JSON list of C-alpha atoms and ligand atoms in Angstrom, two decimals:
[
{"chain": "A", "resi": 160, "resn": "MET", "atom": "CA", "xyz": [73.15, 34.22, 38.93]},
{"chain": "A", "resi": 161, "resn": "GLU", "atom": "CA", "xyz": [71.31, 34.45, 35.62]},
{"chain": "A", "resi": 162, "resn": "ARG", "atom": "CA", "xyz": [67.73, 33.31, 35.17]},
{"chain": "A", "resi": 163, "resn": "ALA", "atom": "CA", "xyz": [66.14, 32.14, 31.94]},
{"chain": "A", "resi": 164, "resn": "LEU", "atom": "CA", "xyz": [62.51, 31.54, 31.14]},
{"chain": "A", "resi": 165, "resn": "ILE", "atom": "CA", "xyz": [62.12, 28.36, 29.12]},
{"chain": "A", "resi": 166, "resn": "ILE", "atom": "CA", "xyz": [58.84, 27.40, 27.48]},
{"chain": "A", "resi": 167, "resn": "LEU", "atom": "CA", "xyz": [58.27, 23.85, 26.26]},
{"chain": "A", "resi": 168, "resn": "LYS", "atom": "CA", "xyz": [55.86, 24.85, 23.53]},
{"chain": "A", "resi": 169, "resn": "PRO", "atom": "CA", "xyz": [52.58, 23.08, 22.68]},
{"chain": "A", "resi": 170, "resn": "ASP", "atom": "CA", "xyz": [54.26, 20.75, 20.17]},
{"chain": "A", "resi": 171, "resn": "ALA", "atom": "CA", "xyz": [56.73, 19.56, 22.82]},
{"chain": "A", "resi": 172, "resn": "VAL", "atom": "CA", "xyz": [53.88, 18.81, 25.24]},
{"chain": "A", "resi": 173, "resn": "GLN", "atom": "CA", "xyz": [51.67, 17.19, 22.59]},
{"chain": "A", "resi": 174, "resn": "ARG", "atom": "CA", "xyz": [54.52, 15.00, 21.34]},
{"chain": "A", "resi": 175, "resn": "GLY", "atom": "CA", "xyz": [55.49, 13.77, 24.80]},
{"chain": "A", "resi": 176, "resn": "LEU", "atom": "CA", "xyz": [58.87, 15.50, 24.70]},
{"chain": "A", "resi": 177, "resn": "VAL", "atom": "CA", "xyz": [58.62, 17.29, 28.06]},
{"chain": "A", "resi": 178, "resn": "GLY", "atom": "CA", "xyz": [60.60, 14.54, 29.80]},
{"chain": "A", "resi": 179, "resn": "PRO", "atom": "CA", "xyz": [63.42, 14.24, 27.24]},
{"chain": "A", "resi": 180, "resn": "ILE", "atom": "CA", "xyz": [63.88, 18.02, 26.99]},
{"chain": "A", "resi": 181, "resn": "LEU", "atom": "CA", "xyz": [63.70, 18.54, 30.75]},
{"chain": "A", "resi": 182, "resn": "SER", "atom": "CA", "xyz": [66.24, 15.74, 31.20]},
{"chain": "A", "resi": 183, "resn": "ARG", "atom": "CA", "xyz": [68.76, 17.57, 29.05]},
{"chain": "A", "resi": 184, "resn": "ILE", "atom": "CA", "xyz": [68.36, 20.70, 31.15]},
{"chain": "A", "resi": 185, "resn": "GLU", "atom": "CA", "xyz": [68.69, 18.79, 34.43]},
{"chain": "A", "resi": 186, "resn": "GLN", "atom": "CA", "xyz": [71.57, 16.65, 33.21]},
{"chain": "A", "resi": 187, "resn": "ARG", "atom": "CA", "xyz": [73.51, 19.73, 32.17]},
{"chain": "A", "resi": 188, "resn": "GLY", "atom": "CA", "xyz": [73.48, 20.84, 35.79]},
{"chain": "A", "resi": 189, "resn": "LEU", "atom": "CA", "xyz": [71.11, 23.76, 35.50]},
{"chain": "A", "resi": 190, "resn": "LYS", "atom": "CA", "xyz": [69.00, 24.49, 38.54]},
{"chain": "A", "resi": 191, "resn": "LEU", "atom": "CA", "xyz": [65.22, 24.74, 38.46]},
{"chain": "A", "resi": 192, "resn": "GLN", "atom": "CA", "xyz": [63.59, 27.62, 40.29]},
{"chain": "A", "resi": 193, "resn": "GLY", "atom": "CA", "xyz": [60.07, 27.24, 38.91]},
{"chain": "A", "resi": 194, "resn": "LEU", "atom": "CA", "xyz": [58.03, 24.76, 36.86]},
{"chain": "A", "resi": 195, "resn": "LYS", "atom": "CA", "xyz": [54.38, 24.58, 35.82]},
{"chain": "A", "resi": 196, "resn": "LEU", "atom": "CA", "xyz": [51.92, 23.41, 33.17]},
{"chain": "A", "resi": 197, "resn": "MET", "atom": "CA", "xyz": [49.76, 26.25, 31.88]},
{"chain": "A", "resi": 198, "resn": "GLN", "atom": "CA", "xyz": [47.63, 27.51, 29.02]},
{"chain": "A", "resi": 199, "resn": "VAL", "atom": "CA", "xyz": [49.03, 30.76, 27.59]},
{"chain": "A", "resi": 200, "resn": "SER", "atom": "CA", "xyz": [46.35, 33.42, 27.05]},
{"chain": "A", "resi": 201, "resn": "GLU", "atom": "CA", "xyz": [46.34, 35.57, 23.95]},
{"chain": "A", "resi": 202, "resn": "SER", "atom": "CA", "xyz": [47.27, 38.69, 25.94]},
{"chain": "A", "resi": 203, "resn": "LEU", "atom": "CA", "xyz": [50.18, 36.92, 27.65]},
{"chain": "A", "resi": 204, "resn": "ALA", "atom": "CA", "xyz": [51.37, 35.65, 24.26]},
{"chain": "A", "resi": 205, "resn": "ARG", "atom": "CA", "xyz": [51.22, 39.15, 22.78]},
{"chain": "A", "resi": 206, "resn": "THR", "atom": "CA", "xyz": [53.14, 40.60, 25.74]},
{"chain": "A", "resi": 207, "resn": "HIS", "atom": "CA", "xyz": [55.78, 37.88, 25.74]},
{"chain": "A", "resi": 208, "resn": "TYR", "atom": "CA", "xyz": [56.36, 38.10, 21.98]},
{"chain": "A", "resi": 209, "resn": "GLY", "atom": "CA", "xyz": [55.87, 41.89, 21.80]},
{"chain": "A", "resi": 210, "resn": "GLU", "atom": "CA", "xyz": [59.18, 42.41, 19.97]},
{"chain": "A", "resi": 211, "resn": "HIS", "atom": "CA", "xyz": [57.76, 40.44, 17.01]},
{"chain": "A", "resi": 212, "resn": "GLU", "atom": "CA", "xyz": [54.48, 42.34, 16.67]},
{"chain": "A", "resi": 213, "resn": "GLY", "atom": "CA", "xyz": [53.90, 43.34, 13.03]},
{"chain": "A", "resi": 214, "resn": "LYS", "atom": "CA", "xyz": [56.09, 40.58, 11.58]},
{"chain": "A", "resi": 215, "resn": "PRO", "atom": "CA", "xyz": [54.43, 38.23, 9.07]},
{"chain": "A", "resi": 216, "resn": "PHE", "atom": "CA", "xyz": [54.61, 35.24, 11.42]},
{"chain": "A", "resi": 217, "resn": "PHE", "atom": "CA", "xyz": [53.29, 37.07, 14.51]},
{"chain": "A", "resi": 218, "resn": "ASN", "atom": "CA", "xyz": [49.65, 36.00, 14.36]},
{"chain": "A", "resi": 219, "resn": "GLY", "atom": "CA", "xyz": [50.64, 32.42, 13.61]},
{"chain": "A", "resi": 220, "resn": "LEU", "atom": "CA", "xyz": [53.07, 32.50, 16.51]},
{"chain": "A", "resi": 221, "resn": "VAL", "atom": "CA", "xyz": [50.38, 33.72, 18.92]},
{"chain": "A", "resi": 222, "resn": "GLY", "atom": "CA", "xyz": [48.02, 31.04, 17.61]},
{"chain": "A", "resi": 223, "resn": "TYR", "atom": "CA", "xyz": [50.68, 28.35, 18.05]},
{"chain": "A", "resi": 224, "resn": "ILE", "atom": "CA", "xyz": [51.73, 29.24, 21.60]},
{"chain": "A", "resi": 225, "resn": "THR", "atom": "CA", "xyz": [48.10, 29.55, 22.78]},
{"chain": "A", "resi": 226, "resn": "SER", "atom": "CA", "xyz": [46.86, 26.40, 20.99]},
{"chain": "A", "resi": 227, "resn": "ALA", "atom": "CA", "xyz": [47.48, 23.87, 23.79]},
{"chain": "A", "resi": 228, "resn": "PRO", "atom": "CA", "xyz": [49.17, 23.67, 27.19]},
{"chain": "A", "resi": 229, "resn": "VAL", "atom": "CA", "xyz": [52.83, 24.54, 27.61]},
{"chain": "A", "resi": 230, "resn": "VAL", "atom": "CA", "xyz": [55.32, 23.77, 30.35]},
{"chain": "A", "resi": 231, "resn": "VAL", "atom": "CA", "xyz": [57.21, 26.80, 31.61]},
{"chain": "A", "resi": 232, "resn": "LEU", "atom": "CA", "xyz": [60.32, 26.70, 33.71]},
{"chain": "A", "resi": 233, "resn": "VAL", "atom": "CA", "xyz": [62.74, 29.08, 35.31]},
{"chain": "A", "resi": 234, "resn": "VAL", "atom": "CA", "xyz": [66.30, 27.87, 35.16]},
{"chain": "A", "resi": 235, "resn": "ALA", "atom": "CA", "xyz": [69.24, 29.50, 36.92]},
{"chain": "A", "resi": 236, "resn": "GLY", "atom": "CA", "xyz": [72.99, 29.33, 36.79]},
{"chain": "A", "resi": 237, "resn": "LYS", "atom": "CA", "xyz": [76.16, 31.39, 36.92]},
{"chain": "A", "resi": 238, "resn": "ALA", "atom": "CA", "xyz": [76.96, 34.18, 34.44]},
{"chain": "A", "resi": 239, "resn": "GLY", "atom": "CA", "xyz": [76.88, 32.84, 30.90]},
{"chain": "A", "resi": 240, "resn": "THR", "atom": "CA", "xyz": [74.00, 30.44, 31.58]},
{"chain": "A", "resi": 241, "resn": "ILE", "atom": "CA", "xyz": [71.62, 32.10, 29.11]},
{"chain": "A", "resi": 242, "resn": "GLU", "atom": "CA", "xyz": [74.10, 31.91, 26.26]},
{"chain": "A", "resi": 243, "resn": "MET", "atom": "CA", "xyz": [74.75, 28.27, 27.15]},
{"chain": "A", "resi": 244, "resn": "ILE", "atom": "CA", "xyz": [71.02, 27.47, 27.10]},
{"chain": "A", "resi": 245, "resn": "ARG", "atom": "CA", "xyz": [70.63, 29.15, 23.70]},
{"chain": "A", "resi": 246, "resn": "THR", "atom": "CA", "xyz": [73.42, 26.92, 22.40]},
{"chain": "A", "resi": 247, "resn": "MET", "atom": "CA", "xyz": [71.63, 23.85, 23.78]},
{"chain": "A", "resi": 248, "resn": "VAL", "atom": "CA", "xyz": [68.37, 24.99, 22.15]},
{"chain": "A", "resi": 249, "resn": "GLY", "atom": "CA", "xyz": [69.89, 25.54, 18.70]},
{"chain": "A", "resi": 250, "resn": "ALA", "atom": "CA", "xyz": [69.01, 27.77, 15.77]},
{"chain": "A", "resi": 251, "resn": "THR", "atom": "CA", "xyz": [65.47, 29.17, 15.50]},
{"chain": "A", "resi": 252, "resn": "ASN", "atom": "CA", "xyz": [64.84, 27.07, 12.38]},
{"chain": "A", "resi": 253, "resn": "PRO", "atom": "CA", "xyz": [65.15, 23.40, 13.40]},
{"chain": "A", "resi": 254, "resn": "ALA", "atom": "CA", "xyz": [66.00, 22.47, 9.81]},
{"chain": "A", "resi": 255, "resn": "LYS", "atom": "CA", "xyz": [69.20, 24.45, 10.28]},
{"chain": "A", "resi": 256, "resn": "ALA", "atom": "CA", "xyz": [69.84, 23.64, 13.93]},
{"chain": "A", "resi": 257, "resn": "ALA", "atom": "CA", "xyz": [72.88, 21.52, 14.66]},
{"chain": "A", "resi": 258, "resn": "PRO", "atom": "CA", "xyz": [72.45, 17.87, 15.65]},
{"chain": "A", "resi": 259, "resn": "GLY", "atom": "CA", "xyz": [72.80, 17.59, 19.41]},
{"chain": "A", "resi": 260, "resn": "THR", "atom": "CA", "xyz": [70.70, 20.68, 19.99]},
{"chain": "A", "resi": 261, "resn": "ILE", "atom": "CA", "xyz": [67.10, 20.38, 21.16]},
{"chain": "A", "resi": 262, "resn": "ARG", "atom": "CA", "xyz": [65.64, 21.86, 17.99]},
{"chain": "A", "resi": 263, "resn": "GLY", "atom": "CA", "xyz": [68.17, 20.00, 15.82]},
{"chain": "A", "resi": 264, "resn": "ASP", "atom": "CA", "xyz": [67.30, 16.64, 17.37]},
{"chain": "A", "resi": 265, "resn": "PHE", "atom": "CA", "xyz": [63.51, 16.95, 17.74]},
{"chain": "A", "resi": 266, "resn": "GLY", "atom": "CA", "xyz": [62.20, 19.44, 15.16]},
{"chain": "A", "resi": 267, "resn": "ILE", "atom": "CA", "xyz": [61.93, 20.15, 11.45]},
{"chain": "A", "resi": 268, "resn": "GLU", "atom": "CA", "xyz": [60.03, 23.43, 10.84]},
{"chain": "A", "resi": 269, "resn": "ILE", "atom": "CA", "xyz": [60.50, 26.95, 12.22]},
{"chain": "A", "resi": 270, "resn": "GLY", "atom": "CA", "xyz": [56.81, 27.22, 13.11]},
{"chain": "A", "resi": 271, "resn": "ARG", "atom": "CA", "xyz": [57.07, 24.10, 15.32]},
{"chain": "A", "resi": 272, "resn": "ASN", "atom": "CA", "xyz": [60.41, 24.61, 17.03]},
{"chain": "A", "resi": 273, "resn": "LEU", "atom": "CA", "xyz": [59.47, 23.12, 20.39]},
{"chain": "A", "resi": 274, "resn": "ILE", "atom": "CA", "xyz": [61.11, 25.46, 22.85]},
{"chain": "A", "resi": 275, "resn": "HIS", "atom": "CA", "xyz": [61.56, 29.10, 23.83]},
{"chain": "A", "resi": 276, "resn": "ALA", "atom": "CA", "xyz": [64.55, 30.32, 25.82]},
{"chain": "A", "resi": 277, "resn": "SER", "atom": "CA", "xyz": [65.31, 33.87, 26.94]},
{"chain": "A", "resi": 278, "resn": "ASP", "atom": "CA", "xyz": [68.01, 35.49, 24.82]},
{"chain": "A", "resi": 279, "resn": "SER", "atom": "CA", "xyz": [69.69, 37.79, 27.38]},
{"chain": "A", "resi": 280, "resn": "PRO", "atom": "CA", "xyz": [69.80, 38.28, 31.15]},
{"chain": "A", "resi": 281, "resn": "GLU", "atom": "CA", "xyz": [67.50, 41.31, 30.72]},
{"chain": "A", "resi": 282, "resn": "SER", "atom": "CA", "xyz": [64.90, 39.39, 28.72]},
{"chain": "A", "resi": 283, "resn": "GLY", "atom": "CA", "xyz": [65.23, 36.54, 31.23]},
{"chain": "A", "resi": 284, "resn": "GLU", "atom": "CA", "xyz": [64.20, 38.81, 34.09]},
{"chain": "A", "resi": 285, "resn": "ARG", "atom": "CA", "xyz": [61.39, 40.39, 32.04]},
{"chain": "A", "resi": 286, "resn": "GLU", "atom": "CA", "xyz": [59.98, 37.03, 30.94]},
{"chain": "A", "resi": 287, "resn": "VAL", "atom": "CA", "xyz": [60.25, 35.36, 34.36]},
{"chain": "A", "resi": 288, "resn": "ALA", "atom": "CA", "xyz": [58.25, 38.24, 35.83]},
{"chain": "A", "resi": 289, "resn": "ILE", "atom": "CA", "xyz": [55.42, 37.94, 33.30]},
{"chain": "A", "resi": 290, "resn": "PHE", "atom": "CA", "xyz": [55.04, 34.14, 33.62]},
{"chain": "A", "resi": 291, "resn": "PHE", "atom": "CA", "xyz": [55.61, 33.60, 37.35]},
{"chain": "A", "resi": 292, "resn": "SER", "atom": "CA", "xyz": [54.59, 35.30, 40.57]},
{"chain": "A", "resi": 293, "resn": "PRO", "atom": "CA", "xyz": [57.36, 35.48, 43.20]},
{"chain": "A", "resi": 294, "resn": "ALA", "atom": "CA", "xyz": [55.44, 32.96, 45.35]},
{"chain": "A", "resi": 295, "resn": "GLU", "atom": "CA", "xyz": [55.69, 30.37, 42.56]},
{"chain": "A", "resi": 296, "resn": "LEU", "atom": "CA", "xyz": [59.48, 30.50, 42.52]},
{"chain": "A", "resi": 297, "resn": "ILE", "atom": "CA", "xyz": [62.03, 28.99, 44.86]},
{"chain": "A", "resi": 298, "resn": "ALA", "atom": "CA", "xyz": [64.95, 31.25, 44.17]},
{"chain": "A", "resi": 299, "resn": "ASP", "atom": "CA", "xyz": [67.53, 30.00, 46.62]},
{"chain": "A", "resi": 300, "resn": "TRP", "atom": "CA", "xyz": [67.49, 26.35, 47.48]},
{"chain": "A", "resi": 301, "resn": "GLY", "atom": "CA", "xyz": [70.59, 24.36, 48.32]},
{"chain": "A", "resi": 302, "resn": "ARG", "atom": "CA", "xyz": [71.28, 21.46, 46.01]},
{"chain": "A", "resi": 303, "resn": "VAL", "atom": "CA", "xyz": [73.57, 18.72, 47.28]},
{"chain": "A", "resi": 304, "resn": "THR", "atom": "CA", "xyz": [75.22, 18.36, 43.87]},
{"chain": "A", "resi": 305, "resn": "ASP", "atom": "CA", "xyz": [76.13, 22.05, 43.51]},
{"chain": "A", "resi": 306, "resn": "ALA", "atom": "CA", "xyz": [79.75, 21.50, 44.58]},
{"chain": "A", "resi": 307, "resn": "TRP", "atom": "CA", "xyz": [80.05, 18.76, 41.92]},
{"chain": "A", "resi": 308, "resn": "ILE", "atom": "CA", "xyz": [78.72, 20.99, 39.15]},
{"chain": "A", "resi": 309, "resn": "TYR", "atom": "CA", "xyz": [80.51, 24.27, 39.94]},
{"chain": "A", "resi": 310, "resn": "GLU", "atom": "CA", "xyz": [84.12, 24.38, 41.16]},
{"chain": "B", "resi": 144, "resn": "IDP", "atom": "P1", "xyz": [64.01, 32.35, 19.01]},
{"chain": "B", "resi": 144, "resn": "IDP", "atom": "O1", "xyz": [62.84, 31.57, 19.58]},
{"chain": "B", "resi": 144, "resn": "IDP", "atom": "O2", "xyz": [65.09, 31.42, 18.51]},
{"chain": "B", "resi": 144, "resn": "IDP", "atom": "O3", "xyz": [64.53, 33.40, 19.96]},
{"chain": "B", "resi": 144, "resn": "IDP", "atom": "P2", "xyz": [62.82, 34.53, 17.46]},
{"chain": "B", "resi": 144, "resn": "IDP", "atom": "O4", "xyz": [63.43, 35.11, 16.23]},
{"chain": "B", "resi": 144, "resn": "IDP", "atom": "O5", "xyz": [62.85, 35.35, 18.72]},
{"chain": "B", "resi": 144, "resn": "IDP", "atom": "O6", "xyz": [63.49, 33.09, 17.70]},
{"chain": "B", "resi": 144, "resn": "IDP", "atom": "O7", "xyz": [61.31, 34.16, 17.12]},
{"chain": "B", "resi": 144, "resn": "IDP", "atom": "C1", "xyz": [60.41, 33.80, 18.13]},
{"chain": "B", "resi": 144, "resn": "IDP", "atom": "C2", "xyz": [59.61, 32.62, 17.67]},
{"chain": "B", "resi": 144, "resn": "IDP", "atom": "O8", "xyz": [58.79, 33.02, 16.56]},
{"chain": "B", "resi": 144, "resn": "IDP", "atom": "C3", "xyz": [60.41, 31.44, 17.13]},
{"chain": "B", "resi": 144, "resn": "IDP", "atom": "O9", "xyz": [60.90, 30.58, 18.16]},
{"chain": "B", "resi": 144, "resn": "IDP", "atom": "C4", "xyz": [59.37, 30.73, 16.28]},
{"chain": "B", "resi": 144, "resn": "IDP", "atom": "O10", "xyz": [58.44, 30.00, 17.11]},
{"chain": "B", "resi": 144, "resn": "IDP", "atom": "C5", "xyz": [58.62, 31.91, 15.69]},
{"chain": "B", "resi": 144, "resn": "IDP", "atom": "N1", "xyz": [59.15, 32.30, 14.38]},
{"chain": "B", "resi": 144, "resn": "IDP", "atom": "C6", "xyz": [60.22, 33.06, 14.13]},
{"chain": "B", "resi": 144, "resn": "IDP", "atom": "N2", "xyz": [60.42, 33.22, 12.80]},
{"chain": "B", "resi": 144, "resn": "IDP", "atom": "C7", "xyz": [59.42, 32.53, 12.20]},
{"chain": "B", "resi": 144, "resn": "IDP", "atom": "C8", "xyz": [59.04, 32.31, 10.82]},
{"chain": "B", "resi": 144, "resn": "IDP", "atom": "O11", "xyz": [59.69, 32.77, 9.89]},
{"chain": "B", "resi": 144, "resn": "IDP", "atom": "N3", "xyz": [57.94, 31.54, 10.63]},
{"chain": "B", "resi": 144, "resn": "IDP", "atom": "C9", "xyz": [57.20, 31.01, 11.65]},
{"chain": "B", "resi": 144, "resn": "IDP", "atom": "N4", "xyz": [57.51, 31.20, 12.93]},
{"chain": "B", "resi": 144, "resn": "IDP", "atom": "C10", "xyz": [58.59, 31.95, 13.21]},
{"chain": "B", "resi": 145, "resn": "MG", "atom": "MG1", "xyz": [63.67, 35.19, 20.61]}
]
């Protein structure tokens, strides 16, 4: 199984897009392992986005992600799930994201691109661990539809 951390960023929460975005993830057949509303602290933001420290947009990015509540989720699936989620999310710049993707359907500017999704299985594990304690996750629950989603 692969696990991705997904953040519905402050603009998604403020614009009432939590339901529509979550619906796409559920309807695809991905399985939730964790879900919560939270306020991201500056130190958590800096840790999560550490790879971007020093880039011109870094301070703005930290300001954006800490500006209002976010919804964070852990989503799991078979190998290839993370790549599939990134395809659903679309290009970083919503103006260039394909229609049918989350960013391509709901966003316009790169600084308000609605959603974060882990970009590799390794970053998925790293990000899940910094946003969730083990007690907040239900890693292995049986879903009655599993046999109708995976062969
Ligand atoms: P990703 O979210 O598609 O993985 P990254 O390149 O990892 O994109 O950038 C992380 C986040 O930083 C983006 O989702 C976006 O919120 C923000 N960001 C990236 N590039 C820019 C920029 O040029 N201007 C403003 N914000 C940016
Ligand atoms: Mg990234």
